[in-house]
Coordinates of N, CA and C and ligand atoms in Angstrom, one line a residue:
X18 N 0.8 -1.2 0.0 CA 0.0 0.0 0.0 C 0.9 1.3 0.0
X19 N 0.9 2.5 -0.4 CA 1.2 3.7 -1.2 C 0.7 4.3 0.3
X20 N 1.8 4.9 0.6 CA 1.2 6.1 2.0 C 0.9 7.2 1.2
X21 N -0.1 7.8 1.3 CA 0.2 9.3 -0.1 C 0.6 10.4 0.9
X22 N 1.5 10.6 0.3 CA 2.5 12.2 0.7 C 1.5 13.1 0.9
X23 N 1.6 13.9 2.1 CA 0.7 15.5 2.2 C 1.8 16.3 1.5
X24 N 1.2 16.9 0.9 CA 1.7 18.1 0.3 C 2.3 19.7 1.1
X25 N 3.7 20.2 0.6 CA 4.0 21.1 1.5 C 3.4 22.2 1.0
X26 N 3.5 23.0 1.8 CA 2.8 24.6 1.5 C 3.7 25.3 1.6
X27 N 3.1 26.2 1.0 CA 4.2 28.2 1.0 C 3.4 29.2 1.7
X28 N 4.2 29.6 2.5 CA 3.9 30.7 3.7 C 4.7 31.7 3.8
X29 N 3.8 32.9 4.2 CA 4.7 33.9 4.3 C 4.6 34.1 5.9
X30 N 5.3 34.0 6.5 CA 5.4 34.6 8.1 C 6.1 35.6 8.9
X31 N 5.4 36.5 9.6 CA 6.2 37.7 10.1 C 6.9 37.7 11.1
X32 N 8.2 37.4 11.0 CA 8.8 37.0 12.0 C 9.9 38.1 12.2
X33 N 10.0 39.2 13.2 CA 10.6 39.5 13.9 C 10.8 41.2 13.2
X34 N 9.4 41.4 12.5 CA 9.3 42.7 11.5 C 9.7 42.4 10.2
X35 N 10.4 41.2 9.7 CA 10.7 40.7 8.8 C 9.6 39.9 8.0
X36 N 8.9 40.2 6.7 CA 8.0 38.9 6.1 C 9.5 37.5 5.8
X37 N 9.3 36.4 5.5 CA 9.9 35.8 5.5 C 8.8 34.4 4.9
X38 N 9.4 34.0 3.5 CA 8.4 32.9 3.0 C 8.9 31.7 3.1
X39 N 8.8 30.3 3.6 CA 9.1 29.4 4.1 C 7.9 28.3 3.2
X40 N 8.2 27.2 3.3 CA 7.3 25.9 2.6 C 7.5 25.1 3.3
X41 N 6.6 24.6 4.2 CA 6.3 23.8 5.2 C 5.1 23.1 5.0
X42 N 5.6 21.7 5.6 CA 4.5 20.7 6.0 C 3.5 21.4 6.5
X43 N 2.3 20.8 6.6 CA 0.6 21.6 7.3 C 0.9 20.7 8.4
X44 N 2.0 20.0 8.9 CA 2.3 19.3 10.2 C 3.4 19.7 11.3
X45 N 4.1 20.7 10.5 CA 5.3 21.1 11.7 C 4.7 22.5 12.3
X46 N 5.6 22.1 13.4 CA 5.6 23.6 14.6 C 6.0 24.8 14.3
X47 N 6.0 25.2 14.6 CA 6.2 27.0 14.6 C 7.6 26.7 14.7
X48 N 7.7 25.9 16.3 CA 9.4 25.9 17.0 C 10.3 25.0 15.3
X49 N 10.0 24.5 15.0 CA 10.4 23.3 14.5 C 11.0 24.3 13.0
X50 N 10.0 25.3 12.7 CA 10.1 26.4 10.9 C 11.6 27.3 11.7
X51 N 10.9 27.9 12.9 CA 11.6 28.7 13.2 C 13.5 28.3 13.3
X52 N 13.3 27.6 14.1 CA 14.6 26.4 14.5 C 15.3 26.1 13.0
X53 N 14.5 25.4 12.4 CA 15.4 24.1 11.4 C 15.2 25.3 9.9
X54 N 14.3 25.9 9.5 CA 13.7 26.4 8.5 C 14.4 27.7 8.2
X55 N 14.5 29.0 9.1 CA 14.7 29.9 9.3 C 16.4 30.0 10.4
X56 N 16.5 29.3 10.6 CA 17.3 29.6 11.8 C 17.8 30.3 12.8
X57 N 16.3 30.3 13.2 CA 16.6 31.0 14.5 C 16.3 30.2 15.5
X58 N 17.7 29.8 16.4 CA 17.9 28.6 17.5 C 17.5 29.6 18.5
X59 N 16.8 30.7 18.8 CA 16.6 31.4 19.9 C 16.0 30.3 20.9
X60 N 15.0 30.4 20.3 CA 13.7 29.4 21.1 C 14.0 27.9 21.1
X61 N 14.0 27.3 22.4 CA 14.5 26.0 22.3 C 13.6 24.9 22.8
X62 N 14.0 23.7 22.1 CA 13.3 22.5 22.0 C 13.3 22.3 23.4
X63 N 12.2 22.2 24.6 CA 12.5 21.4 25.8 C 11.8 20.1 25.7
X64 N 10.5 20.1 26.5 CA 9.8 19.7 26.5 C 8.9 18.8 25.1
X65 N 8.9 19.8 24.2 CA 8.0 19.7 23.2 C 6.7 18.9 23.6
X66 N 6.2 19.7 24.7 CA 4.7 19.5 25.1 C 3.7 20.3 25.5
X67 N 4.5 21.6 25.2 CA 3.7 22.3 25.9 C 3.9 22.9 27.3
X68 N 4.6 22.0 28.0 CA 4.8 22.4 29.7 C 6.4 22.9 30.2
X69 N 7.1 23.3 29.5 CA 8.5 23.9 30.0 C 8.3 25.5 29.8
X70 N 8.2 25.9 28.6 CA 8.2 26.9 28.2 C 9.1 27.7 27.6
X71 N 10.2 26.5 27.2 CA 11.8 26.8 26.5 C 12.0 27.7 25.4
X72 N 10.2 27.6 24.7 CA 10.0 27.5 23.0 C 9.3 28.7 23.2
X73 N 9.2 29.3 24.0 CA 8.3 30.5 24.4 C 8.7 31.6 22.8
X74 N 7.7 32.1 22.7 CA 7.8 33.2 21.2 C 7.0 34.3 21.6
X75 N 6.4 35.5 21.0 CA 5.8 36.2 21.2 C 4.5 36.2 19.8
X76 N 3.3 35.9 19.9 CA 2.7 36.0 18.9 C 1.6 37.4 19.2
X77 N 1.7 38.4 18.3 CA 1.3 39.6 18.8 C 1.3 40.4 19.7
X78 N 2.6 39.7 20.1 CA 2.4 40.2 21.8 C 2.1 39.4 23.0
X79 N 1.6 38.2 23.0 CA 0.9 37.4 24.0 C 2.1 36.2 23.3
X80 N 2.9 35.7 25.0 CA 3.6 34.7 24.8 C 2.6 33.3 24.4
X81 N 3.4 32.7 23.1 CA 2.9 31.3 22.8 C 4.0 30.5 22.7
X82 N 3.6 29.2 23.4 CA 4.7 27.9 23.3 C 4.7 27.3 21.3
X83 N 5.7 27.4 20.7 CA 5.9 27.8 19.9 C 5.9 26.0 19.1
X84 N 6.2 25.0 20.2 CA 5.8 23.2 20.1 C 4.9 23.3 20.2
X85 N 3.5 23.6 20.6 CA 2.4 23.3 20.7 C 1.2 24.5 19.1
X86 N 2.6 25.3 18.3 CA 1.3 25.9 17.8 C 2.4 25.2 16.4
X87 N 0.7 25.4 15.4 CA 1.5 25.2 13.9 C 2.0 26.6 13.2
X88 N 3.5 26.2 12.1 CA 3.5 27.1 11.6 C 2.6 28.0 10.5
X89 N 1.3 27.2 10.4 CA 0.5 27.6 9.4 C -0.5 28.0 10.3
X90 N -0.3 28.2 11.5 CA -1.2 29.2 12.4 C -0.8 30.5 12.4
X91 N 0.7 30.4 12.4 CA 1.1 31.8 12.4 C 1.1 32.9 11.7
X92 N 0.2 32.8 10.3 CA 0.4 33.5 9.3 C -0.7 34.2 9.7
X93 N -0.2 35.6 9.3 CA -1.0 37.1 9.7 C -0.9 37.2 11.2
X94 N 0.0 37.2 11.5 CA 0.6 37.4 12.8 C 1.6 37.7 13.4
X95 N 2.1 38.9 14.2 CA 3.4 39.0 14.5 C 3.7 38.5 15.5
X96 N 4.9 37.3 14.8 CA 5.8 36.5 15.4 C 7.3 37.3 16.3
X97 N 7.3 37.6 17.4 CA 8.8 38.0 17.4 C 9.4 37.0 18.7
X98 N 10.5 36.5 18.4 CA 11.7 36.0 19.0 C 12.9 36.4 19.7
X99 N 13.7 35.7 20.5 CA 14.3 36.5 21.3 C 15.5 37.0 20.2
X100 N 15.6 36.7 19.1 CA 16.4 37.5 18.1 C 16.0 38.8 17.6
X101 N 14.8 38.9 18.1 CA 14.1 40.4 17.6 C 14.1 40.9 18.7
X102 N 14.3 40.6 20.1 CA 14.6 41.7 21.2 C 16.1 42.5 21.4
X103 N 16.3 43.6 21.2 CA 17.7 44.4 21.2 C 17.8 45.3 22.6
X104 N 18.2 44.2 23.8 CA 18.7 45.8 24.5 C 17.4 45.8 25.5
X105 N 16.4 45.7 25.5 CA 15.2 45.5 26.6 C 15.6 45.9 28.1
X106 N 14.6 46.8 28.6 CA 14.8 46.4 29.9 C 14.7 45.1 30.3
X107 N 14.1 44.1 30.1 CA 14.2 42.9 30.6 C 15.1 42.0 30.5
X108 N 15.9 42.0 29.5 CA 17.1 41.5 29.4 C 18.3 41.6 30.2
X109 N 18.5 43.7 30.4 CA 19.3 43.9 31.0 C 19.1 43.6 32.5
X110 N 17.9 43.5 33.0 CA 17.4 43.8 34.1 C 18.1 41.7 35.3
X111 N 17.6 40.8 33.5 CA 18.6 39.6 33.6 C 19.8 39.7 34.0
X112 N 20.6 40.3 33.3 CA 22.0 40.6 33.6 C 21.9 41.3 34.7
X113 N 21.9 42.1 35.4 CA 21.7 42.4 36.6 C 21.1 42.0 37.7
X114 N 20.1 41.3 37.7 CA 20.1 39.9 38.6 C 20.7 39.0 38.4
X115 N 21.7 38.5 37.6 CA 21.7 37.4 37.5 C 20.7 36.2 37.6
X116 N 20.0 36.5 36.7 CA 18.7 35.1 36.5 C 18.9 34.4 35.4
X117 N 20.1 33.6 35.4 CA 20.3 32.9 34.9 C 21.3 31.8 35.5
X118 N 21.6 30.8 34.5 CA 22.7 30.2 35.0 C 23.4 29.4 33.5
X119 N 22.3 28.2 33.5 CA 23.2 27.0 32.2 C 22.5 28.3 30.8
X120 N 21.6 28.9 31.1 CA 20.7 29.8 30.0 C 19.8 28.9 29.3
X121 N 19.6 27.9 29.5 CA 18.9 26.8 28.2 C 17.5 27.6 28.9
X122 N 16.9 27.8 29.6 CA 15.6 28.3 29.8 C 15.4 30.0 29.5
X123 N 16.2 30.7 29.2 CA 16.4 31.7 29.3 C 15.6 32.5 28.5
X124 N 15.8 32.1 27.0 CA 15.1 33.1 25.7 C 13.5 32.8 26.0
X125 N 13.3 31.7 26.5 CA 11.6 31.5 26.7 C 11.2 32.5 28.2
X126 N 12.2 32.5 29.6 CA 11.7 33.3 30.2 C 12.0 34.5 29.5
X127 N 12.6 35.5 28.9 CA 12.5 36.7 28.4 C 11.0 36.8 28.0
X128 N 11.2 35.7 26.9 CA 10.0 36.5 25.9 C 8.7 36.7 27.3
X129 N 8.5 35.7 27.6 CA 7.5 35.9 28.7 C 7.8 37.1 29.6
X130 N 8.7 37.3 30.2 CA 8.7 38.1 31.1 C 8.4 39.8 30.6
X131 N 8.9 39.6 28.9 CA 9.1 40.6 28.1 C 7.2 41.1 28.1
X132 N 6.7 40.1 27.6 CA 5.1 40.1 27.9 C 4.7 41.0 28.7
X133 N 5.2 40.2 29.8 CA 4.2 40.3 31.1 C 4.4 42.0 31.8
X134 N 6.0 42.3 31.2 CA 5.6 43.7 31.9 C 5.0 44.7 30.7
X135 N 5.2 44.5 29.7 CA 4.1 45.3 28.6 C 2.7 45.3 29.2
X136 N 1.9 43.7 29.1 CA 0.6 43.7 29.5 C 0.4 43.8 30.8
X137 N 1.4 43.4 31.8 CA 0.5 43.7 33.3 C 1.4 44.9 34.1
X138 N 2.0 46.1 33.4 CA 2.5 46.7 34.1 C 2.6 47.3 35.6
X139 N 1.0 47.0 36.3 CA 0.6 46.8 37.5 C 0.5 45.6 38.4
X140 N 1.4 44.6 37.8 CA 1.5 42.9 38.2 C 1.9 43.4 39.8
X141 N 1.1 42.6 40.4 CA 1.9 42.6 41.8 C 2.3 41.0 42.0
X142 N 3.1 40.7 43.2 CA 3.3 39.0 43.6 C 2.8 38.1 43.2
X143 N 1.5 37.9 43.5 CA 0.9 37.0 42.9 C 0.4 36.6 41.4
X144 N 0.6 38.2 40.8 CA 0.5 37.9 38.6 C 1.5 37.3 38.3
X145 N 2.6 37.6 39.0 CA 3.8 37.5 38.3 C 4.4 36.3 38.7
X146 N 4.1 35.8 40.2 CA 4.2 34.2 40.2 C 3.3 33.8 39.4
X147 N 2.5 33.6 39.1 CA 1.7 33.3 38.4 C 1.7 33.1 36.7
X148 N 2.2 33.9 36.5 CA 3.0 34.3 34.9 C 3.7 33.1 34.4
X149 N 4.7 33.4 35.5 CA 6.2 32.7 35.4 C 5.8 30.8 35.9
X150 N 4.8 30.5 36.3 CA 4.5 29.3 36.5 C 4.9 28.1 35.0
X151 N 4.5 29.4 33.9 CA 4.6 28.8 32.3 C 5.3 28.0 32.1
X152 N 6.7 28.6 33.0 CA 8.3 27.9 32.5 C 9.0 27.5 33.6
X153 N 9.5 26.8 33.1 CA 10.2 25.9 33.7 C 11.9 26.2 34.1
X154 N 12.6 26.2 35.0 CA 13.9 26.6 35.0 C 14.2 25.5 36.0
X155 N 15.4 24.5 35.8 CA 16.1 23.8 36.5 C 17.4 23.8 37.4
X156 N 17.9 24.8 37.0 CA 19.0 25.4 37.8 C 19.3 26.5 38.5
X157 N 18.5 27.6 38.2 CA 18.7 29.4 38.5 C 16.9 29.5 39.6
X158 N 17.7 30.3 41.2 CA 16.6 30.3 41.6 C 15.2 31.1 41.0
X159 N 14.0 30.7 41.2 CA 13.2 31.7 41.0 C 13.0 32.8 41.3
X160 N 13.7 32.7 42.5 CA 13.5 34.4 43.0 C 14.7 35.4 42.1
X161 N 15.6 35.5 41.2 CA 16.5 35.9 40.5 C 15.3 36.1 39.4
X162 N 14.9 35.6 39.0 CA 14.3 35.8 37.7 C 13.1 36.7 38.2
X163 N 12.1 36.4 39.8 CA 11.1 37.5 39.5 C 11.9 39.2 39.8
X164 N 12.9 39.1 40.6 CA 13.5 40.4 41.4 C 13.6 40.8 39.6
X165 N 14.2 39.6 38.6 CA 14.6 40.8 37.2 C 13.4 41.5 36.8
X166 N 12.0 40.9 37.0 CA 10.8 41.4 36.4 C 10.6 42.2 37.6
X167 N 10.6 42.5 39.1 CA 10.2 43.1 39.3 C 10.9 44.7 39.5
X168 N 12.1 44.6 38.9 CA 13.2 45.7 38.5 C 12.2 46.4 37.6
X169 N 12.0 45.7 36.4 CA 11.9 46.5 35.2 C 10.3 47.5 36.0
X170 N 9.2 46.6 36.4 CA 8.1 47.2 36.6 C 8.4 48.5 37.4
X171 N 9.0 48.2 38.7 CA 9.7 49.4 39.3 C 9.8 50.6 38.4
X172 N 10.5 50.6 37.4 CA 11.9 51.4 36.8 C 10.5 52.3 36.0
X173 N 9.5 51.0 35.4 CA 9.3 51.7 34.5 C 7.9 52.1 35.0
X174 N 7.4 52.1 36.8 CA 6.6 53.3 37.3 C 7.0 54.2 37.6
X175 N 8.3 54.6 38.1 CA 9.1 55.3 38.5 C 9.2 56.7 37.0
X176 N 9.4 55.9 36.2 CA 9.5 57.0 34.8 C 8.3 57.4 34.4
X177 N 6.9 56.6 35.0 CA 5.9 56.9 34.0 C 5.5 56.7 32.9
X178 N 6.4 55.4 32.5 CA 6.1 55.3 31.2 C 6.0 53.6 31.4
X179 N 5.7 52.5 30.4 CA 5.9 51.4 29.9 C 6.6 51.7 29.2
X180 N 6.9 49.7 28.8 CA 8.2 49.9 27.8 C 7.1 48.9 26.5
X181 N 7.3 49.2 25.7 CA 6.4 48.3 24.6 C 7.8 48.2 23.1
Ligands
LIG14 S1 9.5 22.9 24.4 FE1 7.6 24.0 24.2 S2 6.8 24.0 26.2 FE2 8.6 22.7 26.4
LIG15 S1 19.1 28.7 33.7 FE1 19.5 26.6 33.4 S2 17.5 25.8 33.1 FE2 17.2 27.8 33.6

Protein backbone atom coordinates (compact mmCIF):
# COMPACT_ATOMS: atom_id res chain seq x y z
CA UNK A 1 0.00 0.00 0.00
CA UNK A 2 1.16 3.65 -1.24
CA UNK A 3 1.16 6.15 2.03
CA UNK A 4 0.15 9.25 -0.10
CA UNK A 5 2.54 12.24 0.71
CA UNK A 6 0.66 15.46 2.15
CA UNK A 7 1.75 18.07 0.26
CA UNK A 8 4.02 21.12 1.51
CA UNK A 9 2.81 24.61 1.49
CA UNK A 10 4.18 28.20 1.03
CA UNK A 11 3.91 30.68 3.67
CA UNK A 12 4.74 33.90 4.27
CA UNK A 13 5.38 34.59 8.09
CA UNK A 14 6.24 37.72 10.10
CA UNK A 15 8.75 37.04 11.96
CA UNK A 16 10.57 39.47 13.90
CA UNK A 17 9.31 42.72 11.49
CA UNK A 18 10.68 40.66 8.77
CA UNK A 19 8.02 38.94 6.08
CA UNK A 20 9.87 35.79 5.54
CA UNK A 21 8.44 32.86 2.98
CA UNK A 22 9.05 29.39 4.13
CA UNK A 23 7.29 25.88 2.62
CA UNK A 24 6.27 23.75 5.21
CA UNK A 25 4.54 20.69 6.05
CA UNK A 26 0.57 21.56 7.26
CA UNK A 27 2.34 19.25 10.22
CA UNK A 28 5.30 21.14 11.74
CA UNK A 29 5.62 23.62 14.57
CA UNK A 30 6.23 26.98 14.56
CA UNK A 31 9.45 25.95 16.96
CA UNK A 32 10.39 23.32 14.46
CA UNK A 33 10.07 26.40 10.92
CA UNK A 34 11.59 28.72 13.21
CA UNK A 35 14.55 26.42 14.53
CA UNK A 36 15.36 24.11 11.36
CA UNK A 37 13.74 26.36 8.50
CA UNK A 38 14.72 29.85 9.27
CA UNK A 39 17.33 29.55 11.79
CA UNK A 40 16.64 31.04 14.50
CA UNK A 41 17.89 28.61 17.54
CA UNK A 42 16.65 31.37 19.92
CA UNK A 43 13.72 29.41 21.10
CA UNK A 44 14.53 26.02 22.35
CA UNK A 45 13.31 22.52 22.02
CA UNK A 46 12.54 21.36 25.77
CA UNK A 47 9.78 19.74 26.54
CA UNK A 48 8.05 19.75 23.19
CA UNK A 49 4.72 19.51 25.05
CA UNK A 50 3.71 22.35 25.90
CA UNK A 51 4.81 22.43 29.71
CA UNK A 52 8.47 23.89 29.97
CA UNK A 53 8.16 26.92 28.21
CA UNK A 54 11.78 26.78 26.50
CA UNK A 55 10.04 27.50 22.99
CA UNK A 56 8.35 30.53 24.44
CA UNK A 57 7.78 33.24 21.17
CA UNK A 58 5.76 36.18 21.20
CA UNK A 59 2.68 36.03 18.93
CA UNK A 60 1.30 39.61 18.77
CA UNK A 61 2.38 40.16 21.85
CA UNK A 62 0.88 37.40 24.01
CA UNK A 63 3.63 34.67 24.81
CA UNK A 64 2.87 31.26 22.78
CA UNK A 65 4.68 27.93 23.33
CA UNK A 66 5.88 27.75 19.91
CA UNK A 67 5.79 23.22 20.11
CA UNK A 68 2.40 23.30 20.65
CA UNK A 69 1.35 25.85 17.76
CA UNK A 70 1.52 25.17 13.91
CA UNK A 71 3.47 27.08 11.55
CA UNK A 72 0.46 27.55 9.45
CA UNK A 73 -1.23 29.22 12.41
CA UNK A 74 1.10 31.82 12.44
CA UNK A 75 0.42 33.46 9.33
CA UNK A 76 -0.97 37.05 9.68
CA UNK A 77 0.58 37.35 12.77
CA UNK A 78 3.35 39.03 14.48
CA UNK A 79 5.82 36.52 15.35
CA UNK A 80 8.80 37.97 17.37
CA UNK A 81 11.65 35.99 19.02
CA UNK A 82 14.28 36.52 21.33
CA UNK A 83 16.36 37.48 18.10
CA UNK A 84 14.11 40.40 17.62
CA UNK A 85 14.58 41.67 21.18
CA UNK A 86 17.71 44.42 21.17
CA UNK A 87 18.71 45.81 24.45
CA UNK A 88 15.16 45.46 26.55
CA UNK A 89 14.79 46.37 29.85
CA UNK A 90 14.23 42.94 30.60
CA UNK A 91 17.08 41.53 29.35
CA UNK A 92 19.29 43.94 31.03
CA UNK A 93 17.43 43.76 34.14
CA UNK A 94 18.56 39.59 33.57
CA UNK A 95 22.01 40.58 33.60
CA UNK A 96 21.72 42.42 36.63
CA UNK A 97 20.15 39.92 38.56
CA UNK A 98 21.65 37.40 37.55
CA UNK A 99 18.65 35.13 36.55
CA UNK A 100 20.26 32.94 34.86
CA UNK A 101 22.74 30.22 35.04
CA UNK A 102 23.24 26.99 32.15
CA UNK A 103 20.72 29.77 30.03
CA UNK A 104 18.88 26.84 28.16
CA UNK A 105 15.64 28.26 29.82
CA UNK A 106 16.43 31.72 29.30
CA UNK A 107 15.09 33.10 25.75
CA UNK A 108 11.62 31.55 26.71
CA UNK A 109 11.66 33.34 30.23
CA UNK A 110 12.55 36.75 28.42
CA UNK A 111 9.97 36.49 25.86
CA UNK A 112 7.51 35.85 28.66
CA UNK A 113 8.72 38.15 31.05
CA UNK A 114 9.11 40.59 28.05
CA UNK A 115 5.07 40.11 27.92
CA UNK A 116 4.17 40.30 31.06
CA UNK A 117 5.64 43.74 31.92
CA UNK A 118 4.10 45.28 28.65
CA UNK A 119 0.62 43.70 29.48
CA UNK A 120 0.48 43.67 33.35
CA UNK A 121 2.48 46.71 34.12
CA UNK A 122 0.63 46.83 37.48
CA UNK A 123 1.55 42.89 38.16
CA UNK A 124 1.94 42.55 41.78
CA UNK A 125 3.29 39.02 43.62
CA UNK A 126 0.90 36.95 42.92
CA UNK A 127 0.51 37.95 38.59
CA UNK A 128 3.80 37.54 38.35
CA UNK A 129 4.19 34.21 40.24
CA UNK A 130 1.74 33.26 38.39
CA UNK A 131 2.97 34.31 34.94
CA UNK A 132 6.17 32.70 35.36
CA UNK A 133 4.54 29.33 36.46
CA UNK A 134 4.60 28.85 32.29
CA UNK A 135 8.30 27.93 32.53
CA UNK A 136 10.16 25.87 33.74
CA UNK A 137 13.91 26.60 35.04
CA UNK A 138 16.11 23.76 36.47
CA UNK A 139 19.00 25.44 37.80
CA UNK A 140 18.74 29.37 38.50
CA UNK A 141 16.61 30.27 41.58
CA UNK A 142 13.24 31.73 40.96
CA UNK A 143 13.54 34.41 42.96
CA UNK A 144 16.51 35.94 40.53
CA UNK A 145 14.32 35.77 37.72
CA UNK A 146 11.13 37.45 39.51
CA UNK A 147 13.51 40.37 41.36
CA UNK A 148 14.62 40.77 37.16
CA UNK A 149 10.80 41.39 36.37
CA UNK A 150 10.19 43.14 39.32
CA UNK A 151 13.19 45.68 38.52
CA UNK A 152 11.93 46.51 35.21
CA UNK A 153 8.13 47.20 36.59
CA UNK A 154 9.71 49.39 39.28
CA UNK A 155 11.93 51.42 36.76
CA UNK A 156 9.33 51.66 34.47
CA UNK A 157 6.63 53.29 37.31
CA UNK A 158 9.05 55.26 38.52
CA UNK A 159 9.51 56.99 34.78
CA UNK A 160 5.89 56.86 34.01
CA UNK A 161 6.12 55.31 31.20
CA UNK A 162 5.94 51.40 29.92
CA UNK A 163 8.15 49.90 27.77
CA UNK A 164 6.44 48.31 24.63
S1 LIG B 1 9.48 22.86 24.38
FE1 LIG B 1 7.65 23.96 24.19
S2 LIG B 1 6.81 23.99 26.17
FE2 LIG B 1 8.59 22.74 26.37
S1 LIG C 1 19.15 28.72 33.71
FE1 LIG C 1 19.46 26.57 33.43
S2 LIG C 1 17.47 25.77 33.11
FE2 LIG C 1 17.15 27.83 33.60
Amino acid sequence: MTIPRIPKVSIDLLVNNEMRNVVVRPSDTLLRVLREVLGLTGAKPGCENGDCGSCTVLIDGWPMKSCIMLAVEAVNQQITTIEGLKDTPIQNAFLEQWAFQCGYCTPGFIMNCHALVNIHPDANDKVIQEWLESNICRCTGYEEIEAAVKSVLSKQRSDGRYSH
